[in-house]
Short mmCIF file of C-alpha atoms in Angstrom, two decimals:
data_model
loop_
_atom_site.label_atom_id
_atom_site.label_comp_id
_atom_site.label_asym_id
_atom_site.label_seq_id
_atom_site.Cartn_x
_atom_site.Cartn_y
_atom_site.Cartn_z
CA MET L 1 -45.54 -18.13 -53.32
CA ILE L 2 -44.73 -20.27 -50.32
CA ASN L 3 -44.09 -18.49 -47.06
CA PRO L 4 -42.10 -20.99 -44.99
CA HIS L 5 -42.48 -18.86 -41.85
CA GLU L 6 -46.24 -19.30 -42.03
CA ILE L 7 -45.90 -22.98 -42.92
CA LYS L 8 -43.59 -23.59 -39.94
CA LYS L 9 -46.48 -22.52 -37.65
CA ASP L 10 -48.44 -25.59 -38.78
CA PHE L 11 -45.68 -27.92 -37.53
CA PRO L 12 -45.78 -28.52 -33.77
CA ILE L 13 -42.17 -29.70 -33.72
CA PHE L 14 -41.04 -26.11 -34.26
CA LYS L 15 -43.03 -24.99 -31.22
CA ASN L 16 -41.38 -27.67 -29.13
CA ASN L 17 -37.91 -27.06 -30.60
CA PRO L 18 -37.84 -23.36 -31.50
CA ASP L 19 -34.22 -23.40 -32.67
CA LEU L 20 -34.52 -26.54 -34.77
CA ILE L 21 -32.72 -26.39 -38.11
CA TYR L 22 -34.10 -29.45 -39.89
CA LEU L 23 -32.29 -30.28 -43.12
CA ASP L 24 -33.02 -33.99 -43.36
CA SER L 25 -36.40 -34.08 -45.10
CA THR L 26 -35.10 -36.55 -47.65
CA ALA L 27 -34.87 -39.07 -44.80
CA THR L 28 -38.24 -38.18 -43.36
CA THR L 29 -40.29 -35.01 -43.18
CA LEU L 30 -41.81 -33.25 -40.21
CA LYS L 31 -45.56 -33.56 -39.62
CA PRO L 32 -48.17 -30.81 -39.64
CA GLN L 33 -50.70 -30.55 -36.81
CA GLY L 34 -53.51 -31.88 -39.04
CA VAL L 35 -51.70 -35.16 -39.58
CA VAL L 36 -50.92 -35.57 -35.89
CA ASP L 37 -54.54 -34.75 -35.03
CA ALA L 38 -55.90 -37.29 -37.51
CA LEU L 39 -53.82 -40.02 -35.86
CA THR L 40 -55.02 -39.07 -32.40
CA GLU L 41 -58.61 -38.69 -33.54
CA TYR L 42 -58.68 -42.23 -34.87
CA TYR L 43 -57.27 -43.69 -31.66
CA GLU L 44 -59.47 -41.55 -29.42
CA ASP L 45 -62.74 -41.54 -31.34
CA TYR L 46 -63.15 -44.57 -33.61
CA SER L 47 -60.27 -47.02 -33.33
CA ALA L 48 -62.02 -50.00 -34.88
CA SER L 49 -60.80 -52.44 -37.49
CA VAL L 50 -61.58 -51.90 -41.15
CA HIS L 51 -63.59 -53.92 -43.69
CA ARG L 52 -65.13 -56.36 -41.18
CA GLY L 53 -67.01 -54.76 -38.30
CA LEU L 54 -70.76 -54.27 -38.69
CA TYR L 55 -71.05 -51.48 -36.15
CA PRO L 56 -70.90 -47.74 -36.86
CA LEU L 57 -67.39 -47.17 -35.49
CA ALA L 58 -66.00 -49.83 -37.82
CA ALA L 59 -67.92 -48.33 -40.72
CA ARG L 60 -66.38 -44.96 -39.96
CA ALA L 61 -62.89 -46.44 -39.82
CA THR L 62 -63.45 -48.29 -43.11
CA LYS L 63 -64.76 -45.15 -44.77
CA GLY L 64 -61.79 -43.13 -43.53
CA TYR L 65 -59.37 -45.78 -44.77
CA GLU L 66 -60.95 -46.15 -48.21
CA ASP L 67 -61.50 -42.39 -48.62
CA SER L 68 -57.81 -41.99 -48.00
CA ARG L 69 -57.09 -44.44 -50.81
CA GLU L 70 -59.27 -42.34 -53.14
CA LYS L 71 -57.53 -39.11 -52.17
CA ILE L 72 -54.03 -40.52 -52.54
CA ALA L 73 -54.96 -42.09 -55.89
CA ALA L 74 -56.16 -38.69 -57.07
CA PHE L 75 -52.98 -37.03 -55.77
CA ILE L 76 -50.81 -39.17 -58.09
CA GLY L 77 -53.24 -39.19 -61.01
CA ALA L 78 -54.08 -42.89 -60.77
CA ALA L 79 -56.92 -44.14 -62.99
CA SER L 80 -58.67 -45.65 -59.99
CA ALA L 81 -58.26 -46.11 -56.23
CA LYS L 82 -58.12 -49.85 -56.95
CA GLU L 83 -54.63 -49.30 -58.25
CA VAL L 84 -53.37 -48.06 -54.88
CA VAL L 85 -52.03 -50.74 -52.52
CA PHE L 86 -51.07 -49.68 -49.02
CA THR L 87 -47.78 -51.04 -47.71
CA ARG L 88 -45.45 -50.00 -44.90
CA ASN L 89 -43.11 -47.95 -47.08
CA THR L 90 -41.36 -47.75 -50.44
CA THR L 91 -38.99 -50.53 -49.43
CA GLU L 92 -41.88 -52.89 -48.80
CA SER L 93 -43.62 -51.86 -52.05
CA LEU L 94 -40.50 -52.68 -54.05
CA ASN L 95 -39.92 -55.94 -52.17
CA VAL L 96 -43.52 -56.99 -52.87
CA LEU L 97 -42.72 -56.59 -56.56
CA ALA L 98 -39.37 -58.38 -56.40
CA TYR L 99 -40.94 -61.34 -54.56
CA THR L 100 -44.13 -61.62 -56.59
CA PHE L 101 -42.26 -61.27 -59.90
CA GLU L 102 -40.20 -64.29 -58.94
CA SER L 103 -42.85 -66.70 -60.17
CA LEU L 104 -43.15 -64.84 -63.48
CA LEU L 105 -39.44 -64.86 -64.38
CA GLN L 106 -37.25 -67.61 -65.82
CA GLU L 107 -33.55 -68.27 -65.60
CA GLY L 108 -31.77 -66.13 -68.19
CA ASP L 109 -34.28 -63.27 -68.05
CA GLU L 110 -32.80 -59.83 -67.58
CA ILE L 111 -33.42 -57.08 -65.06
CA VAL L 112 -32.07 -53.57 -65.53
CA THR L 113 -31.52 -51.04 -62.77
CA THR L 114 -29.21 -48.06 -62.23
CA ALA L 115 -26.26 -47.00 -60.11
CA MET L 116 -28.32 -44.19 -58.56
CA GLU L 117 -30.77 -46.44 -56.71
CA HIS L 118 -31.48 -46.40 -53.02
CA HIS L 119 -30.68 -49.83 -51.56
CA SER L 120 -34.43 -50.50 -51.40
CA ASN L 121 -34.56 -50.61 -55.19
CA PHE L 122 -31.23 -52.35 -55.63
CA LEU L 123 -30.89 -55.14 -53.09
CA PRO L 124 -34.30 -56.82 -53.71
CA TRP L 125 -33.42 -57.18 -57.40
CA GLN L 126 -29.82 -58.20 -56.81
CA ALA L 127 -31.09 -60.92 -54.43
CA LEU L 128 -33.82 -61.99 -56.89
CA ALA L 129 -31.24 -62.22 -59.69
CA GLU L 130 -29.07 -64.43 -57.46
CA ARG L 131 -31.99 -66.69 -56.48
CA LYS L 132 -33.32 -67.17 -60.00
CA GLY L 133 -30.17 -66.98 -62.12
CA LEU L 134 -31.22 -63.73 -63.80
CA THR L 135 -28.91 -61.16 -65.32
CA LEU L 136 -28.87 -57.85 -63.48
CA THR L 137 -27.58 -54.93 -65.53
CA VAL L 138 -26.71 -51.73 -63.64
CA LEU L 139 -26.76 -48.56 -65.75
CA ASP L 140 -23.84 -46.31 -64.90
CA VAL L 141 -23.85 -42.60 -64.02
CA THR L 142 -21.68 -39.65 -64.99
CA LYS L 143 -19.44 -37.82 -62.53
CA LYS L 144 -22.40 -35.56 -61.82
CA GLY L 145 -24.52 -38.54 -60.89
CA GLU L 146 -26.77 -38.40 -63.97
CA LEU L 147 -27.55 -41.46 -66.08
CA LYS L 148 -24.94 -41.79 -68.82
CA ASN L 149 -26.01 -41.47 -72.49
CA ILE L 150 -29.54 -42.61 -71.78
CA ASP L 151 -30.60 -43.20 -75.40
CA GLU L 152 -27.57 -45.22 -76.39
CA VAL L 153 -27.32 -47.14 -73.15
CA LEU L 154 -30.99 -48.11 -73.24
CA LYS L 155 -30.63 -49.29 -76.83
CA GLN L 156 -27.85 -51.61 -75.68
CA ALA L 157 -29.38 -52.73 -72.40
CA ILE L 158 -32.99 -53.37 -73.40
CA SER L 159 -33.98 -56.39 -75.44
CA LYS L 160 -36.83 -58.89 -75.62
CA ARG L 161 -35.14 -60.74 -72.76
CA THR L 162 -35.45 -57.69 -70.47
CA LYS L 163 -38.41 -58.40 -68.23
CA VAL L 164 -38.03 -55.62 -65.65
CA VAL L 165 -36.50 -52.18 -65.65
CA THR L 166 -36.58 -50.58 -62.22
CA LEU L 167 -35.23 -47.13 -61.48
CA ALA L 168 -35.48 -44.10 -59.22
CA HIS L 169 -37.42 -41.07 -60.35
CA VAL L 170 -35.21 -38.83 -58.23
CA SER L 171 -31.88 -39.68 -56.56
CA ASN L 172 -31.98 -39.48 -52.77
CA VAL L 173 -28.40 -38.20 -52.79
CA THR L 174 -27.95 -35.80 -55.67
CA GLY L 175 -31.60 -34.87 -56.25
CA VAL L 176 -31.09 -35.70 -59.94
CA VAL L 177 -34.44 -36.16 -61.72
CA ASN L 178 -34.56 -38.95 -64.29
CA PRO L 179 -36.62 -38.25 -67.43
CA ILE L 180 -38.98 -41.16 -66.68
CA LYS L 181 -41.48 -40.49 -69.44
CA LYS L 182 -38.78 -40.55 -72.10
CA ILE L 183 -37.07 -43.58 -70.57
CA VAL L 184 -40.35 -45.54 -70.44
CA SER L 185 -41.16 -44.80 -74.06
CA ARG L 186 -37.66 -45.87 -75.17
CA ILE L 187 -38.01 -49.14 -73.24
CA LYS L 188 -41.52 -49.89 -74.48
CA ALA L 189 -40.51 -49.14 -78.07
CA VAL L 190 -38.03 -52.01 -77.90
CA ASN L 191 -39.98 -54.32 -75.62
CA PRO L 192 -43.61 -53.46 -74.86
CA GLU L 193 -43.82 -56.45 -72.48
CA CYS L 194 -41.04 -55.17 -70.22
CA MET L 195 -42.31 -53.99 -66.83
CA VAL L 196 -41.11 -50.57 -65.80
CA ILE L 197 -41.00 -49.87 -62.08
CA VAL L 198 -40.35 -46.41 -60.72
CA ASP L 199 -39.14 -45.68 -57.20
CA GLY L 200 -40.96 -42.42 -56.56
CA ALA L 201 -39.93 -42.02 -52.92
CA GLN L 202 -38.12 -38.78 -53.69
CA SER L 203 -40.36 -37.47 -56.45
CA VAL L 204 -43.96 -37.58 -55.21
CA PRO L 205 -43.13 -35.42 -52.16
CA HIS L 206 -41.46 -32.73 -54.25
CA MET L 207 -43.22 -32.30 -57.60
CA PRO L 208 -46.55 -32.82 -59.37
CA ILE L 209 -46.88 -36.48 -60.34
CA ASN L 210 -49.18 -38.17 -62.77
CA VAL L 211 -48.44 -41.89 -62.92
CA ILE L 212 -50.48 -42.39 -66.10
CA ASP L 213 -48.54 -39.67 -67.86
CA LEU L 214 -45.20 -41.20 -66.76
CA GLY L 215 -46.20 -44.40 -68.53
CA CYS L 216 -44.61 -46.79 -66.04
CA ASP L 217 -46.31 -49.98 -64.84
CA PHE L 218 -45.57 -49.67 -61.13
CA PHE L 219 -44.72 -46.76 -58.88
CA ALA L 220 -43.70 -46.88 -55.21
CA PHE L 221 -43.50 -44.19 -52.53
CA SER L 222 -43.66 -43.50 -48.79
CA LEU L 223 -46.05 -41.12 -47.08
CA HIS L 224 -43.65 -40.27 -44.26
CA LYS L 225 -41.44 -38.45 -46.76
CA MET L 226 -44.35 -36.15 -47.64
CA LEU L 227 -45.65 -34.96 -44.24
CA GLY L 228 -47.49 -38.20 -43.47
CA PRO L 229 -46.95 -40.70 -40.65
CA THR L 230 -44.25 -43.35 -40.72
CA GLY L 231 -45.38 -46.86 -41.57
CA VAL L 232 -47.50 -46.03 -44.63
CA GLY L 233 -46.30 -46.63 -48.14
CA VAL L 234 -47.97 -47.05 -51.51
CA LEU L 235 -47.50 -49.50 -54.30
CA TRP L 236 -49.31 -48.15 -57.34
CA GLY L 237 -49.68 -50.42 -60.33
CA LYS L 238 -51.74 -50.42 -63.48
CA LYS L 239 -54.75 -52.54 -62.54
CA LYS L 240 -54.11 -55.19 -65.17
CA MET L 241 -50.48 -55.44 -64.01
CA LEU L 242 -51.39 -55.80 -60.35
CA GLU L 243 -53.87 -58.48 -61.35
CA ILE L 244 -51.25 -60.76 -62.87
CA LEU L 245 -49.20 -60.79 -59.66
CA PRO L 246 -49.81 -63.52 -57.09
CA PRO L 247 -50.52 -62.45 -53.50
CA PHE L 248 -47.44 -61.65 -51.41
CA LEU L 249 -48.68 -62.05 -47.84
CA TYR L 250 -51.51 -64.47 -47.09
CA GLY L 251 -53.93 -64.14 -44.20
CA GLY L 252 -56.89 -62.14 -43.02
CA GLU L 253 -58.57 -59.48 -45.16
CA MET L 254 -57.05 -60.66 -48.45
CA VAL L 255 -59.06 -63.82 -48.93
CA GLU L 256 -62.39 -64.32 -50.68
CA SER L 257 -63.34 -67.95 -50.05
CA VAL L 258 -61.55 -70.60 -48.05
CA THR L 259 -61.91 -74.38 -48.16
CA TRP L 260 -59.68 -77.07 -46.71
CA LYS L 261 -58.28 -77.70 -50.17
CA LYS L 262 -58.24 -74.41 -52.03
CA SER L 263 -58.84 -70.72 -51.44
CA THR L 264 -59.50 -67.75 -53.65
CA TYR L 265 -58.37 -64.21 -53.04
CA LYS L 266 -59.91 -60.78 -53.14
CA GLU L 267 -59.44 -58.47 -56.06
CA VAL L 268 -56.73 -55.83 -56.08
CA PRO L 269 -55.84 -53.82 -54.08
CA HIS L 270 -57.12 -55.78 -51.05
CA ARG L 271 -55.42 -58.97 -52.26
CA PHE L 272 -52.15 -57.30 -51.30
CA GLU L 273 -53.25 -56.02 -47.90
CA ALA L 274 -53.26 -59.05 -45.63
CA GLY L 275 -53.60 -58.42 -41.91
CA THR L 276 -54.76 -55.34 -40.03
CA PRO L 277 -53.20 -52.36 -41.77
CA HIS L 278 -51.90 -49.10 -40.28
CA ILE L 279 -55.42 -47.66 -40.25
CA ALA L 280 -54.64 -44.46 -38.36
CA GLY L 281 -51.58 -43.92 -40.51
CA VAL L 282 -53.43 -44.36 -43.78
CA ILE L 283 -56.19 -41.99 -42.70
CA ALA L 284 -53.64 -39.39 -41.53
CA ALA L 285 -51.67 -39.83 -44.76
CA SER L 286 -54.44 -38.27 -46.80
CA LYS L 287 -54.33 -35.25 -44.47
CA ALA L 288 -50.73 -34.91 -45.60
CA THR L 289 -51.60 -35.05 -49.30
CA GLU L 290 -54.45 -32.58 -48.67
CA TYR L 291 -51.98 -30.23 -46.99
CA LEU L 292 -49.59 -30.51 -49.94
CA ALA L 293 -52.40 -30.06 -52.46
CA GLY L 294 -53.37 -26.90 -50.55
CA ILE L 295 -49.88 -25.52 -51.08
CA GLY L 296 -49.75 -26.78 -54.67
CA MET L 297 -47.03 -29.11 -55.86
CA GLU L 298 -45.81 -26.68 -58.53
CA GLU L 299 -45.37 -24.11 -55.77
CA ALA L 300 -43.61 -26.64 -53.55
CA LEU L 301 -41.22 -27.53 -56.36
CA MET L 302 -40.46 -23.89 -57.15
CA HIS L 303 -39.80 -23.13 -53.49
CA GLU L 304 -37.40 -26.03 -53.23
CA LYS L 305 -35.55 -25.12 -56.41
CA LYS L 306 -35.13 -21.55 -55.22
CA LEU L 307 -33.72 -22.75 -51.92
CA LEU L 308 -31.43 -25.16 -53.73
CA SER L 309 -30.06 -22.35 -55.92
CA TYR L 310 -29.57 -20.21 -52.84
CA GLY L 311 -27.86 -23.06 -50.99
CA LEU L 312 -25.54 -23.87 -53.87
CA SER L 313 -24.44 -20.27 -54.35
CA GLU L 314 -24.09 -19.50 -50.63
CA LEU L 315 -21.99 -22.60 -50.04
CA GLU L 316 -19.76 -21.60 -52.92
CA ASN L 317 -19.52 -17.99 -51.70
CA ALA L 318 -18.60 -19.11 -48.21
CA PHE L 319 -16.20 -21.93 -48.96
CA GLY L 320 -15.25 -21.83 -52.65
CA SER L 321 -13.51 -24.98 -53.74
CA ASP L 322 -13.43 -26.34 -50.16
CA ILE L 323 -16.98 -27.55 -50.81
CA VAL L 324 -17.50 -30.20 -53.47
CA ILE L 325 -21.13 -30.60 -54.54
CA ILE L 326 -22.18 -34.17 -55.37
CA GLY L 327 -24.44 -33.78 -58.37
CA PRO L 328 -25.06 -31.18 -61.04
CA LYS L 329 -24.88 -27.49 -60.14
CA ASP L 330 -27.49 -26.71 -62.76
CA THR L 331 -30.81 -26.80 -60.88
CA SER L 332 -32.94 -27.49 -63.96
CA SER L 333 -32.52 -31.27 -63.76
CA ARG L 334 -32.42 -31.72 -60.00
CA ILE L 335 -34.20 -30.91 -56.78
CA GLY L 336 -33.29 -30.09 -53.23
CA SER L 337 -31.25 -32.92 -51.85
CA LEU L 338 -27.87 -31.25 -51.52
CA ALA L 339 -25.01 -33.65 -50.95
CA PHE L 340 -21.48 -32.39 -50.52
CA LEU L 341 -17.95 -32.97 -49.27
CA PHE L 342 -16.22 -30.37 -47.13
CA LYS L 343 -12.43 -30.26 -47.16
CA GLU L 344 -10.92 -33.42 -45.71
CA HIS L 345 -13.45 -33.48 -42.87
CA HIS L 346 -15.21 -36.80 -42.49
CA PRO L 347 -18.98 -36.53 -43.16
CA HIS L 348 -19.81 -38.22 -39.85
CA ASP L 349 -17.72 -35.69 -37.93
CA ILE L 350 -19.42 -32.85 -39.81
CA ALA L 351 -22.91 -34.20 -39.13
CA GLU L 352 -22.17 -34.90 -35.47
CA LEU L 353 -20.71 -31.43 -34.90
CA LEU L 354 -23.63 -29.81 -36.75
CA GLY L 355 -25.99 -31.92 -34.67
CA GLU L 356 -24.40 -30.56 -31.51
CA GLN L 357 -25.39 -27.11 -32.81
CA GLY L 358 -28.99 -28.18 -33.44
CA ILE L 359 -28.57 -28.55 -37.20
CA CYS L 360 -29.91 -31.86 -38.54
CA VAL L 361 -28.22 -33.23 -41.65
CA ARG L 362 -27.48 -36.75 -42.81
CA ALA L 363 -24.02 -38.19 -43.34
CA GLY L 364 -22.82 -41.43 -44.81
CA ARG L 365 -23.87 -43.22 -47.96
CA HIS L 366 -27.58 -42.48 -47.57
CA CYS L 367 -28.47 -46.10 -48.38
CA ALA L 368 -27.01 -45.47 -51.82
CA ALA L 369 -23.67 -47.29 -51.77
CA PRO L 370 -23.83 -48.12 -55.52
CA LEU L 371 -23.81 -44.38 -56.31
CA HIS L 372 -20.98 -43.65 -53.90
CA ILE L 373 -19.00 -46.49 -55.47
CA ALA L 374 -19.70 -45.11 -58.96
CA LEU L 375 -18.56 -41.65 -57.89
CA ALA L 376 -15.57 -43.08 -55.98
CA ILE L 377 -16.45 -41.32 -52.72
CA GLN L 378 -16.53 -42.89 -49.30
CA ALA L 379 -19.43 -40.91 -47.88
CA SER L 380 -21.06 -37.50 -48.12
CA VAL L 381 -23.01 -34.96 -46.08
CA ARG L 382 -26.56 -34.30 -47.22
CA ALA L 383 -28.73 -31.29 -46.47
CA SER L 384 -32.26 -31.53 -47.84
CA PHE L 385 -35.14 -29.10 -48.04
CA TYR L 386 -38.91 -29.11 -47.93
CA VAL L 387 -41.87 -26.76 -47.86
CA TYR L 388 -41.03 -25.50 -44.36
CA SER L 389 -37.33 -24.88 -45.12
CA ASP L 390 -36.10 -21.33 -45.49
CA ARG L 391 -33.00 -19.29 -46.17
CA LYS L 392 -32.26 -18.99 -42.48
CA ASP L 393 -31.85 -22.79 -42.36
CA ILE L 394 -29.16 -22.54 -45.03
CA ASP L 395 -27.48 -19.52 -43.42
CA THR L 396 -27.33 -21.38 -40.11
CA LEU L 397 -25.90 -24.43 -41.86
CA ILE L 398 -23.12 -22.31 -43.32
CA GLU L 399 -22.31 -20.74 -39.95
CA GLY L 400 -22.32 -24.24 -38.48
CA LEU L 401 -19.92 -25.51 -41.13
CA LYS L 402 -17.53 -22.66 -40.31
CA LYS L 403 -17.48 -23.81 -36.68
CA VAL L 404 -16.90 -27.42 -37.76
CA ASP L 405 -13.97 -26.29 -39.87
CA ALA L 406 -12.45 -24.31 -37.00
CA MET L 407 -12.77 -27.35 -34.75
CA LEU L 408 -11.35 -29.99 -37.08
CA SER L 409 -8.85 -28.19 -39.30
CA LYS L 410 -5.36 -29.52 -38.86
CA MET Y 1 -21.28 -31.25 -24.12
CA THR Y 2 -19.42 -31.86 -27.34
CA ILE Y 3 -18.04 -35.33 -27.95
CA TYR Y 4 -15.09 -33.63 -29.60
CA GLN Y 5 -13.22 -33.11 -26.34
CA ASP Y 6 -9.78 -31.50 -26.42
CA ILE Y 7 -8.02 -34.84 -26.15
CA ILE Y 8 -9.87 -36.19 -29.20
CA VAL Y 9 -9.26 -33.10 -31.31
CA ASP Y 10 -5.61 -33.04 -30.22
CA HIS Y 11 -4.97 -36.67 -31.17
CA TYR Y 12 -6.92 -36.24 -34.42
CA ARG Y 13 -4.85 -33.21 -35.42
CA ASN Y 14 -1.57 -34.60 -34.15
CA PRO Y 15 -1.79 -38.37 -34.17
CA ARG Y 16 0.91 -40.15 -32.15
CA ASN Y 17 2.66 -43.23 -33.53
CA LYS Y 18 1.29 -42.72 -37.01
CA GLY Y 19 3.09 -44.61 -39.73
CA VAL Y 20 4.26 -48.09 -40.57
CA LEU Y 21 6.40 -50.21 -38.24
CA GLU Y 22 8.80 -52.00 -40.56
CA ASP Y 23 9.83 -54.68 -38.05
CA ALA Y 24 6.34 -55.27 -36.69
CA THR Y 25 5.72 -58.77 -35.41
CA ILE Y 26 1.96 -58.23 -35.67
CA SER Y 27 -0.07 -56.20 -38.14
CA GLU Y 28 -3.82 -56.20 -38.48
CA SER Y 29 -6.31 -54.19 -40.56
CA LEU Y 30 -9.98 -53.56 -39.90
CA LYS Y 31 -12.66 -51.55 -41.63
CA ASN Y 32 -15.80 -49.98 -40.21
CA TYR Y 33 -18.32 -50.27 -43.03
CA SER Y 34 -20.75 -47.75 -41.62
CA CYS Y 35 -18.24 -44.86 -41.61
CA GLY Y 36 -15.73 -46.25 -44.05
CA ASP Y 37 -12.99 -45.91 -41.42
CA THR Y 38 -9.93 -48.07 -41.94
CA ILE Y 39 -7.22 -48.79 -39.39
CA THR Y 40 -4.06 -50.87 -39.68
CA VAL Y 41 -2.16 -51.41 -36.45
CA TYR Y 42 1.47 -52.51 -36.25
CA LEU Y 43 2.79 -53.97 -33.03
CA ASN Y 44 6.21 -55.16 -32.06
CA VAL Y 45 5.90 -57.79 -29.37
CA GLN Y 46 8.96 -59.00 -27.44
CA ASP Y 47 8.63 -61.52 -24.59
CA ASP Y 48 4.89 -60.97 -24.39
CA THR Y 49 5.27 -57.20 -24.08
CA ILE Y 50 4.29 -54.62 -26.68
CA THR Y 51 7.51 -52.72 -27.23
CA ASP Y 52 6.54 -50.53 -30.16
CA VAL Y 53 3.35 -49.42 -31.92
CA ARG Y 54 2.28 -47.64 -35.09
CA PHE Y 55 -0.96 -47.23 -36.98
CA LYS Y 56 -2.11 -45.95 -40.28
CA GLY Y 57 -5.63 -45.33 -41.43
CA SER Y 58 -8.21 -42.91 -42.60
CA GLY Y 59 -11.67 -41.99 -41.47
CA CYS Y 60 -13.55 -39.91 -38.98
CA ALA Y 61 -11.90 -37.98 -36.18
CA ILE Y 62 -13.25 -40.35 -33.55
CA SER Y 63 -11.75 -43.47 -35.15
CA GLN Y 64 -8.37 -41.87 -35.81
CA ALA Y 65 -8.08 -40.16 -32.44
CA ALA Y 66 -9.15 -43.32 -30.63
CA ALA Y 67 -6.44 -45.27 -32.47
CA SER Y 68 -3.78 -42.75 -31.52
CA ILE Y 69 -4.89 -42.65 -27.87
CA LEU Y 70 -5.16 -46.42 -27.58
CA LEU Y 71 -1.77 -47.18 -29.09
CA GLU Y 72 -0.05 -44.64 -26.88
CA ASN Y 73 -1.68 -46.37 -23.93
CA ILE Y 74 -0.81 -49.97 -24.76
CA LYS Y 75 2.89 -49.45 -25.45
CA GLY Y 76 4.73 -51.32 -22.69
CA LYS Y 77 1.72 -53.40 -21.73
CA SER Y 78 1.61 -57.20 -21.79
CA ILE Y 79 -0.47 -59.16 -24.30
CA ASN Y 80 -2.66 -60.36 -21.47
CA GLU Y 81 -3.40 -56.84 -20.32
CA VAL Y 82 -4.30 -55.81 -23.86
CA LYS Y 83 -6.61 -58.79 -24.29
CA LYS Y 84 -8.56 -57.72 -21.21
CA LEU Y 85 -9.27 -54.20 -22.46
CA THR Y 86 -12.91 -53.45 -23.21
CA TYR Y 87 -14.83 -50.61 -24.74
CA SER Y 88 -15.31 -49.06 -21.32
CA ASP Y 89 -11.54 -48.58 -21.12
CA ILE Y 90 -11.65 -46.75 -24.46
CA GLN Y 91 -14.51 -44.62 -23.21
CA GLU Y 92 -12.47 -43.72 -20.14
CA LEU Y 93 -9.47 -42.79 -22.28
CA LEU Y 94 -11.62 -40.65 -24.58
CA GLY Y 95 -13.49 -39.06 -21.69
CA VAL Y 96 -16.85 -39.05 -23.49
CA LYS Y 97 -19.87 -41.26 -23.86
CA LEU Y 98 -20.54 -41.85 -27.54
CA SER Y 99 -23.76 -42.73 -29.33
CA PRO Y 100 -24.00 -46.37 -30.48
CA ALA Y 101 -23.25 -45.34 -34.08
CA ARG Y 102 -19.95 -43.76 -33.07
CA VAL Y 103 -18.91 -46.52 -30.66
CA LYS Y 104 -18.04 -48.56 -33.74
CA CYS Y 105 -15.58 -45.85 -34.78
CA ALA Y 106 -14.02 -45.58 -31.35
CA GLU Y 107 -13.52 -49.31 -30.83
CA LEU Y 108 -12.09 -50.05 -34.28
CA ALA Y 109 -8.42 -49.78 -33.25
CA LEU Y 110 -8.98 -51.86 -30.11
CA LYS Y 111 -10.65 -54.57 -32.16
CA ALA Y 112 -7.75 -54.57 -34.63
CA VAL Y 113 -5.19 -54.81 -31.81
CA GLN Y 114 -7.06 -57.62 -30.07
CA LYS Y 115 -7.55 -59.52 -33.31
CA GLY Y 116 -3.83 -59.17 -34.00
CA VAL Y 117 -2.63 -60.40 -30.62
CA THR Y 118 -5.12 -63.30 -30.55
CA LYS Y 119 -3.91 -64.82 -33.80
#
């Protein structure tokens, strides 16, 4: 079982901010000492470029970078490290797909997404549909924020004209987990050619993931949401799928042969990694996945679910119907991103007043306006948990909310 | 120091000049997309002077309190005086320095007033 008090000791931010109540891990997580050290070590000991240099420091940097690819591939159950493309973040991974798919799609083709997407998996496709004259279908959600009648809706939405279905594994607002494996098999049964893209930004950090088992074609996530540094993301794709995509960025490192007339490009994944990458970040990212693997993702998931249950029941005990939970109260189909409304208090006032007490939560639409529109709410407050979160964090949040209420109640 | 100073909390809880001005000569609505705050200001202008004010709206305490404080302040002022107001005047009225994200909330009413009187 996870002992968050022990885990907290591995995170220097808690030494520097002993009273920190950090409940915004869905936005970005804190970093353990090992990750911070790996960044520093690269810059202090062997900060050379990768893939080119013929001297030992460069070889060490290249080995660190490519070893990290192997480790992260293993962490998500990829068939090979060649299927792991490093990007800046989930947003970039999804944009790479939306831009490279452009040449493969024709006017009249259909794209399907959902109302529970983060903007990073909504706007690139909306813009692509506008540019190319494609039809964008948005699958609706229930009042609890879960996909509506999945089987029936998919039957209606998916046809031979559907070229891309792109959806979140886990909502960054409600924590709702979509049954990806089932959804993929329903889609492929109707149209085996349809590409299925999964935004895994909120799933990989919180549960065991095996991309092969999920059955999707592409899977995107960010390392900074799972203890790693900012500026490192992954685009995983089945090798044969990545191979049909044209390069996205052209330049150094991605090219094989160049002539004045025509050039050829490296094989995947390097074809998609033009320019000097975030070498230190990529190397440190595998320290993050190692740390998580050491805890065990099943354990991490259980810990989070327990905290979520505790949070839901404590909020209800303290405030009854003054708190409205956005999302299902049943924790079996969701994880620990806890969004709520509190009386008539505006979420930004709540977050600011909690912030003044040292409690970090997010307020607003969480880059998920389509969901807020579907649920007819202006904005919400979100408290989210991770491996270092504990009951005291939730208790302090509740005390903080009581103070907010005393301050703002009319 | 909390940004929710007494004056802000007071005006949020008990907004002055809240409502609709039926005989308004100017009305203007603005929305702050980041917070979802909305403000509609109603002004009655006679001989270049603001003789009466009202506002309605919804949103965060900062936006609503700032609207109440601003309108109270501009009643009796000339159009020219109102056009010259800047965010630093709002900051002075509120008595706090806000983070950039909240400045948008605090200046919403001023922007609506200035848009209205410039038309």
